[in-house]
DNA sequence: TTCATACTTCGATCCTAACCGAAGCATTGT
DNA sequence: ACAATGCTTCGGTTAGGATCGAAGTATGAA
């Protein structure tokens, strides 16, 4: 026995409700302070502080000091991807929070997955990009095509600049509510920013859900028409 | 807060070392009795019994009674896939068991991932099948081609029979040691069985590793030649 | 300098759950 | 019928860790 990596350690990290809630809050993509995270976890700052230290030691979180604040984020996008996959697994096993709740539909429609768009709309977007030949599926990964690059330029995304980052341009991320892949990576991030900048949609303060304006929704659906 | 599925519950399931060890043992694919699992977890049968009840209530395990034995397996292959992905994440974060250990290289080379082949050899096999056009990559999924079907028939795999099962024929599963996909699904299972039946390889009693015979290794490498 | 804010560290409490011994139930073998 | 095996349930103990109050450190504002 005792083979392979230690899954119990990360299991324990996520296994505490307060920590799980803090991590979920960070899935919203915004850097949050220890005080904000304490509120998210439903605990005092003291307790949150020890939890955060633990999560940082476990390489799940990164922090940066700024003035007297300490901002926490997920260590990198692979943590976000991992958490999303756990949510998918949990949902599939019936490990739902007590009741679906009123915000749930909005969350399933469009939400933030760390830094990119997820939910029905996120999946629809990737499906369309693939169907239009903007993105190719290669093995496990995704790759932007030349025609895709020009198409994106036309809606105001400078792919060239994205390439210079060390981070992969395209990544697929398994959506917990749709059980299918959506687009992550720096391109996924850029697309979401683009929509937000254009005012098509806005993030909400206290939730991961993304709210589209009527006009924004119209434009988005025109750009990515097919339901599948 | 309190958005989405309850990840803390499954985190806690996996977060206990004894349970994690039992789950890892079940990744070997064999159905194990409560007594065997107790040994794997390093605990008494009483304690194991309560753990197993908990894991079953959480839909991670399935059991079937047979005589006075009670055989446990992972609830289905998606649990295996999930555990493998956690191992990959844990390994990437440096959450290794204290030291790599002597069995580690064998494990990385070829091991059982619930019911199919994983490790270097598992990844190599899928790479070859894709390169030869036996398997197509479609979106997130994999699909066997016609030419692939005939090729498999020639090595003694009846794909038609596999299709009748409810379980998907091809699935990709992320390999924790190689960080790339290998082949799961009923076809992945059939291929491993095929190799074992032919005597190319054998499973070990106490470990997930798969040991190839010299002749078996020669045949396997001839069938799947390119390192990539 | 002084005060306020943001956070960490210390110390103590408390509670959950992991654990095992003992007893109980079920199945099989003789 | 009786013993042996495999497992579960019960009861009581124990340890780990989650929690918070209070005190300590760091940064910024007045």
XYZ file of C-alpha atoms (C1' of nucleotides) in Angstrom:
516
model
C 0.000 0.000 0.000
C 1.038 3.616 0.451
C 1.400 3.919 -3.231
C 1.569 7.098 -5.200
C 0.770 10.648 -4.168
C -0.886 11.532 -0.900
C -4.492 12.192 -1.741
C -5.523 12.311 1.902
C -3.713 15.595 2.392
C -5.576 17.511 -0.252
C -8.757 15.723 0.675
C -8.356 17.052 4.191
C -7.634 20.545 2.854
C -10.922 20.622 1.044
C -12.767 18.530 3.588
C -13.296 21.290 6.082
C -16.485 23.277 5.379
C -14.928 26.629 6.223
C -11.983 26.021 3.918
C -14.232 24.674 1.191
C -16.350 27.796 1.347
C -13.315 30.029 1.171
C -11.991 28.160 -1.838
C -15.377 28.352 -3.509
C -15.427 32.082 -2.906
C -12.041 32.377 -4.576
C -13.419 30.570 -7.606
C -15.060 33.889 -8.320
C -11.648 34.972 -9.560
C -11.314 38.077 -7.450
C -8.479 38.373 -4.984
C -10.004 38.499 -1.525
C -8.661 39.658 1.800
C -8.472 37.486 4.878
C -11.417 39.366 6.370
C -13.570 38.793 3.322
C -12.649 35.146 3.264
C -13.487 34.813 6.937
C -16.968 36.061 6.125
C -17.204 33.638 3.217
C -16.274 30.786 5.499
C -18.571 31.898 8.287
C -15.764 32.109 10.836
C -13.722 34.733 12.657
C -10.569 36.224 11.198
C -8.355 34.380 13.641
C -9.654 31.047 12.521
C -9.544 32.094 8.901
C -5.937 33.096 9.295
C -4.872 29.638 10.377
C -6.915 28.055 7.600
C -5.348 30.332 5.022
C -1.871 29.557 6.286
C -2.664 25.877 5.926
C -3.993 26.262 2.413
C -0.999 28.300 1.402
C 1.383 25.717 2.831
C -0.484 23.163 0.747
C 0.168 25.210 -2.394
C -3.490 25.794 -3.043
C -3.393 29.521 -2.417
C -1.134 32.414 -3.257
C -1.092 35.704 -1.414
C 0.310 39.110 -2.041
C 0.610 41.858 0.474
C -0.625 45.241 -0.516
C -0.522 47.872 2.138
C -2.042 46.452 5.235
C -4.213 44.107 3.244
C -3.290 40.606 2.283
C -4.934 39.460 -0.882
C -5.467 35.778 -1.488
C -6.096 34.036 -4.786
C -6.025 30.443 -5.932
C -2.415 29.483 -6.523
C -2.997 29.158 -10.265
C -5.667 28.209 -12.747
C -5.047 24.501 -12.334
C -6.427 24.788 -8.806
C -9.573 26.349 -10.225
C -9.845 23.603 -12.755
C -9.415 21.029 -10.050
C -12.060 22.532 -7.806
C -14.497 22.720 -10.688
C -13.898 19.041 -11.391
C -14.566 18.173 -7.765
C -17.820 20.075 -7.946
C -18.775 18.056 -10.983
C -17.994 14.849 -9.202
C -19.846 15.914 -6.069
C -22.901 16.932 -8.086
C -22.839 13.605 -9.905
C -22.792 11.724 -6.618
C -25.699 13.668 -5.216
C -23.575 15.624 -2.764
C -25.506 18.800 -3.223
C -25.875 21.532 -0.714
C -29.055 20.948 1.173
C -31.340 22.536 -1.358
C -30.743 23.867 -4.857
C -31.553 27.404 -3.806
C -32.868 30.329 -5.831
C -29.510 31.496 -7.179
C -28.775 28.102 -8.640
C -30.306 28.648 -12.105
C -28.300 31.815 -12.666
C -25.208 29.925 -11.631
C -25.887 27.152 -14.081
C -26.516 29.585 -16.888
C -23.343 31.635 -16.609
C -20.764 31.886 -13.893
C -17.134 32.611 -13.350
C -14.768 29.689 -13.103
C -11.740 31.363 -11.567
C -11.132 33.693 -14.515
C -13.186 32.465 -17.441
C -16.805 31.836 -18.362
C -18.520 28.615 -17.253
C -22.015 27.192 -17.182
C -24.369 26.776 -20.097
C -23.031 29.867 -21.818
C -19.424 28.857 -21.338
C -20.027 25.434 -22.835
C -22.027 26.911 -25.682
C -19.209 29.281 -26.506
C -16.611 26.533 -26.756
C -18.945 24.323 -28.770
C -19.409 27.128 -31.256
C -15.745 27.941 -31.495
C -15.008 24.319 -32.306
C -17.906 24.002 -34.752
C -16.777 27.116 -36.605
C -13.244 25.815 -36.857
C -11.824 28.540 -34.664
C -10.465 25.991 -32.248
C -9.117 22.545 -33.016
C -9.214 19.630 -30.665
C -5.815 17.971 -30.472
C -5.482 15.014 -28.195
C -6.397 16.216 -24.729
C -5.774 19.819 -25.608
C -7.218 22.655 -27.612
C -5.507 24.854 -30.179
C -6.520 28.105 -31.793
C -6.574 28.005 -35.597
C -5.486 30.807 -37.915
C -9.030 31.542 -38.941
C -9.967 31.565 -35.282
C -7.264 34.101 -34.601
C -8.554 36.507 -37.233
C -12.132 35.994 -36.086
C -11.153 36.877 -32.558
C -9.264 39.916 -33.711
C -12.471 41.189 -35.264
C -14.210 41.225 -31.910
C -11.271 42.954 -30.309
C -9.039 40.288 -28.865
C -5.318 40.553 -29.485
C -4.227 36.950 -29.555
C -0.633 37.868 -30.203
C -0.362 39.588 -26.858
C -1.849 36.561 -25.134
C 0.695 34.252 -26.673
C 3.516 36.081 -24.973
C 2.263 34.955 -21.580
C 3.688 31.774 -20.186
C 0.237 30.471 -19.557
C -1.359 28.181 -22.163
C -3.654 29.966 -24.584
C -6.406 27.359 -24.653
C -7.311 24.830 -22.038
C -10.421 22.829 -21.523
C -12.069 22.777 -18.138
C -14.819 20.377 -17.179
C -17.994 22.217 -16.278
C -19.692 20.877 -13.159
C -23.207 21.877 -14.091
C -23.091 20.978 -17.776
C -20.738 18.026 -17.420
C -18.971 19.101 -20.577
C -15.919 21.169 -21.324
C -15.714 24.921 -21.480
C -12.801 27.111 -22.500
C -10.147 28.066 -19.966
C -6.619 29.365 -20.438
C -5.592 32.909 -21.223
C -7.956 32.995 -24.184
C -10.900 31.980 -22.029
C -9.957 34.734 -19.649
C -9.617 37.282 -22.461
C -13.021 36.411 -23.871
C -14.730 36.887 -20.534
C -12.936 40.199 -19.985
C -14.011 41.235 -23.449
C -17.660 40.619 -22.668
C -17.419 42.421 -19.360
C -15.601 45.374 -20.927
C -18.226 45.684 -23.603
C -20.915 45.765 -20.957
C -22.545 42.618 -22.251
C -22.424 41.173 -18.780
C -21.364 41.982 -15.250
C -20.146 40.024 -12.294
C -22.139 40.105 -9.111
C -20.670 41.142 -5.830
C -21.437 38.138 -3.699
C -21.796 35.315 -6.142
C -19.932 33.585 -8.919
C -22.805 34.098 -11.286
C -22.469 36.353 -14.314
C -25.465 38.457 -15.281
C -25.995 39.331 -18.926
C -27.795 42.505 -19.927
C -30.659 42.017 -22.400
C -28.636 43.600 -25.176
C -25.490 41.714 -24.163
C -27.372 38.458 -24.179
C -28.675 39.189 -27.667
C -25.184 39.890 -28.949
C -23.702 36.856 -27.239
C -26.325 34.518 -28.641
C -25.879 36.029 -32.098
C -22.162 35.354 -31.870
C -22.611 31.822 -30.577
C -25.970 30.783 -32.009
C -26.248 27.013 -32.058
C -27.517 25.411 -28.896
C -25.229 22.546 -29.792
C -21.716 31.831 -0.481
C -22.826 28.251 -0.231
C -22.909 28.021 -3.955
C -22.930 24.851 -5.948
C -22.241 21.283 -4.910
C -20.820 20.350 -1.544
C -17.163 19.708 -2.142
C -16.390 19.549 1.567
C -18.241 16.261 1.905
C -16.197 14.370 -0.626
C -13.072 16.148 0.543
C -13.708 14.780 3.997
C -14.356 11.309 2.585
C -10.945 11.249 0.995
C -9.293 13.322 3.674
C -8.925 10.531 6.194
C -5.697 8.574 5.675
C -7.277 5.208 6.393
C -10.055 5.823 3.887
C -7.633 7.216 1.334
C -5.516 4.092 1.611
C -8.534 1.855 1.208
C -9.644 3.753 -1.870
C -6.149 3.587 -3.311
C -6.120 -0.145 -2.742
C -9.393 -0.430 -4.647
C -7.822 1.417 -7.554
C -6.105 -1.901 -8.203
C -9.449 -2.967 -9.644
C -9.890 -6.104 -7.619
C -12.889 -6.426 -5.343
C -11.595 -6.588 -1.803
C -13.146 -7.813 1.421
C -13.552 -5.671 4.496
C -10.717 -7.549 6.163
C -8.359 -6.930 3.274
C -9.295 -3.288 3.200
C -8.707 -2.994 6.919
C -5.177 -4.220 6.333
C -4.757 -1.762 3.488
C -5.862 1.062 5.740
C -3.770 -0.062 8.661
C -6.738 -0.336 10.996
C -8.879 -2.993 12.646
C -11.902 -4.490 10.949
C -14.304 -2.707 13.253
C -12.966 0.676 12.282
C -12.806 -0.314 8.646
C -16.419 -1.352 8.767
C -17.591 2.078 9.815
C -15.366 3.714 7.215
C -16.726 1.480 4.496
C -20.287 2.213 5.516
C -19.495 5.896 5.262
C -17.924 5.580 1.851
C -20.837 3.552 0.609
C -23.321 6.101 1.915
C -21.330 8.687 -0.022
C -21.744 6.680 -3.222
C -18.055 6.113 -3.621
C -18.185 2.375 -3.034
C -20.363 -0.519 -4.054
C -20.494 -3.828 -2.255
C -21.848 -7.240 -2.994
C -22.284 -10.017 -0.526
C -20.968 -13.376 -1.475
C -21.241 -16.056 1.130
C -19.882 -14.673 4.334
C -17.624 -12.305 2.493
C -18.506 -8.786 1.547
C -16.690 -7.573 -1.509
C -16.146 -3.884 -2.041
C -15.306 -2.090 -5.279
C -15.306 1.496 -6.403
C -18.894 2.455 -7.207
C -18.055 2.830 -10.885
C -15.237 3.817 -13.176
C -15.871 7.514 -12.760
C -14.735 7.188 -9.170
C -11.508 5.642 -10.382
C -11.049 8.420 -12.875
C -11.679 10.968 -10.168
C -9.189 9.437 -7.762
C -6.572 9.283 -10.483
C -7.103 12.976 -11.186
C -6.686 13.810 -7.513
C -3.427 11.897 -7.497
C -2.285 13.948 -10.449
C -3.173 17.140 -8.686
C -1.535 16.037 -5.450
C 1.637 15.039 -7.270
C 1.707 18.386 -9.053
C 1.429 20.228 -5.749
C 4.229 18.245 -4.176
C 1.958 16.260 -1.920
C 3.914 13.081 -2.272
C 4.159 10.347 0.251
C 7.232 10.988 2.272
C 9.686 9.375 -0.121
C 9.304 8.056 -3.649
C 10.066 4.512 -2.581
C 11.513 1.617 -4.554
C 8.250 0.474 -6.139
C 7.604 3.877 -7.598
C 9.366 3.385 -10.989
C 7.386 0.229 -11.704
C 4.230 2.122 -10.832
C 5.061 4.918 -13.217
C 5.869 2.520 -15.997
C 2.680 0.462 -15.944
C -0.061 0.181 -13.387
C -3.728 -0.556 -13.082
C -6.098 2.358 -12.958
C -9.218 0.671 -11.626
C -9.635 -1.616 -14.630
C -7.409 -0.356 -17.399
C -3.737 0.294 -18.093
C -2.100 3.489 -16.848
C 1.385 4.915 -16.541
C 3.930 5.358 -19.299
C 2.685 2.294 -21.141
C -0.945 3.309 -20.874
C -0.263 6.747 -22.289
C 1.909 5.300 -25.022
C -0.839 2.941 -26.046
C -3.417 5.695 -26.430
C -0.956 7.931 -28.280
C -0.349 5.147 -30.769
C -4.000 4.354 -31.236
C -4.675 7.993 -32.054
C -1.627 8.320 -34.310
C -2.649 5.241 -36.265
C -6.169 6.543 -36.722
C -7.712 3.776 -34.656
C -9.219 6.307 -32.281
C -10.530 9.748 -33.100
C -10.577 12.650 -30.718
C -13.970 14.307 -30.712
C -14.430 17.243 -28.424
C -13.751 16.001 -24.907
C -14.308 12.403 -25.882
C -12.755 9.582 -27.815
C -14.296 7.424 -30.515
C -13.186 4.188 -32.096
C -12.894 4.336 -35.884
C -13.834 1.553 -38.289
C -10.236 0.843 -39.120
C -9.548 0.769 -35.410
C -12.259 -1.774 -34.918
C -10.810 -4.153 -37.489
C -7.309 -3.650 -36.117
C -8.514 -4.572 -32.655
C -10.317 -7.603 -33.980
C -7.028 -8.869 -35.336
C -5.516 -8.917 -31.864
C -8.527 -10.696 -30.484
C -10.854 -8.023 -29.141
C -14.523 -8.286 -29.986
C -15.616 -4.690 -30.087
C -19.152 -5.606 -30.968
C -19.633 -7.349 -27.652
C -18.247 -4.350 -25.814
C -20.704 -2.015 -27.466
C -23.622 -3.878 -25.961
C -22.570 -2.765 -22.494
C -24.100 0.406 -21.175
C -20.685 1.692 -20.320
C -18.922 4.004 -22.792
C -16.484 2.251 -25.093
C -13.737 4.850 -24.971
C -12.998 7.339 -22.278
C -9.922 9.331 -21.544
C -8.487 9.341 -18.074
C -5.796 11.725 -16.909
C -2.683 9.873 -15.842
C -1.196 11.171 -12.601
C 2.377 10.194 -13.329
C 2.485 11.150 -17.000
C 0.105 14.094 -16.767
C -1.448 13.059 -20.030
C -4.449 11.000 -20.988
C -4.634 7.237 -21.206
C -7.477 5.064 -22.431
C -10.286 4.089 -20.068
C -13.783 2.801 -20.770
C -14.752 -0.731 -21.657
C -12.216 -0.780 -24.463
C -9.425 0.203 -22.114
C -10.500 -2.587 -19.830
C -10.665 -5.088 -22.686
C -7.183 -4.199 -23.869
C -5.689 -4.714 -20.445
C -7.513 -8.032 -20.046
C -6.230 -9.032 -23.442
C -2.636 -8.443 -22.432
C -3.086 -10.271 -19.162
C -4.788 -13.209 -20.878
C -2.012 -13.513 -23.386
C 0.508 -13.618 -20.590
C 2.205 -10.461 -21.740
C 1.871 -9.054 -18.262
C 0.602 -9.899 -14.825
C -0.800 -7.951 -11.914
C 1.014 -8.084 -8.622
C -0.644 -9.170 -5.430
C -0.030 -6.183 -3.230
C 0.483 -3.343 -5.624
C -1.198 -1.587 -8.494
C 1.831 -2.074 -10.691
C 1.667 -4.281 -13.764
C 4.702 -6.376 -14.566
C 5.461 -7.213 -18.179
C 7.304 -10.382 -19.105
C 10.319 -9.883 -21.397
C 8.455 -11.417 -24.291
C 5.271 -9.528 -23.465
C 7.146 -6.290 -23.345
C 8.666 -6.977 -26.758
C 5.243 -7.648 -28.233
C 3.680 -4.627 -26.589
C 6.382 -2.292 -27.809
C 6.137 -3.760 -31.287
C 2.425 -3.080 -31.290
C 2.813 0.440 -29.942
C 6.236 1.498 -31.153
C 6.536 5.258 -31.128
C 7.512 6.878 -27.883
C 5.369 9.689 -29.150
C 3.025 60.419 18.275
C -1.189 58.342 18.543
C -4.889 55.872 16.900
C -7.155 52.703 13.708
C -7.171 48.862 10.690
C -5.691 44.326 9.009
C -3.862 40.417 10.201
C -1.188 36.810 13.008
C 0.065 34.239 17.114
C -0.919 32.331 21.586
C -3.672 29.883 24.787
C -7.509 27.465 26.166
C -11.804 25.154 25.165
C -14.633 22.040 23.064
C -16.347 18.707 19.855
C -16.116 15.613 16.356
C -14.738 11.449 14.684
C -11.269 7.905 14.565
C -10.217 4.117 17.161
C -10.508 -0.445 19.449
C -12.441 -4.135 22.806
C -16.330 -6.709 23.430
C -20.446 -8.502 22.100
C -23.802 -9.673 18.523
C -25.376 -11.370 13.935
C -24.903 -14.092 9.723
C -22.979 -17.670 6.974
C -20.385 -21.768 6.263
C -18.252 -26.034 7.529
C -18.095 -30.286 10.207
C -25.837 -28.967 16.786
C -21.572 -26.696 17.403
C -17.563 -24.270 16.097
C -15.223 -21.079 13.050
C -15.080 -17.197 10.084
C -16.390 -12.577 8.405
C -18.405 -8.654 9.443
C -21.297 -5.160 12.083
C -22.913 -2.696 16.157
C -22.265 -0.816 20.718
C -19.745 1.650 24.235
C -16.192 4.220 25.958
C -11.693 6.462 25.238
C -8.734 9.509 23.080
C -6.577 12.750 20.014
C -6.648 16.155 16.561
C -8.104 20.157 15.045
C -11.534 23.774 14.565
C -12.882 27.466 17.118
C -12.548 31.980 19.439
C -10.841 35.585 23.035
C -6.979 38.125 23.999
C -2.696 39.832 23.044
C 0.916 40.986 19.670
C 2.779 42.816 15.052
C 2.588 45.571 10.922
C 0.904 49.200 8.065
C -1.382 53.410 7.245
C -3.861 57.673 8.611
C -4.333 61.798 11.408
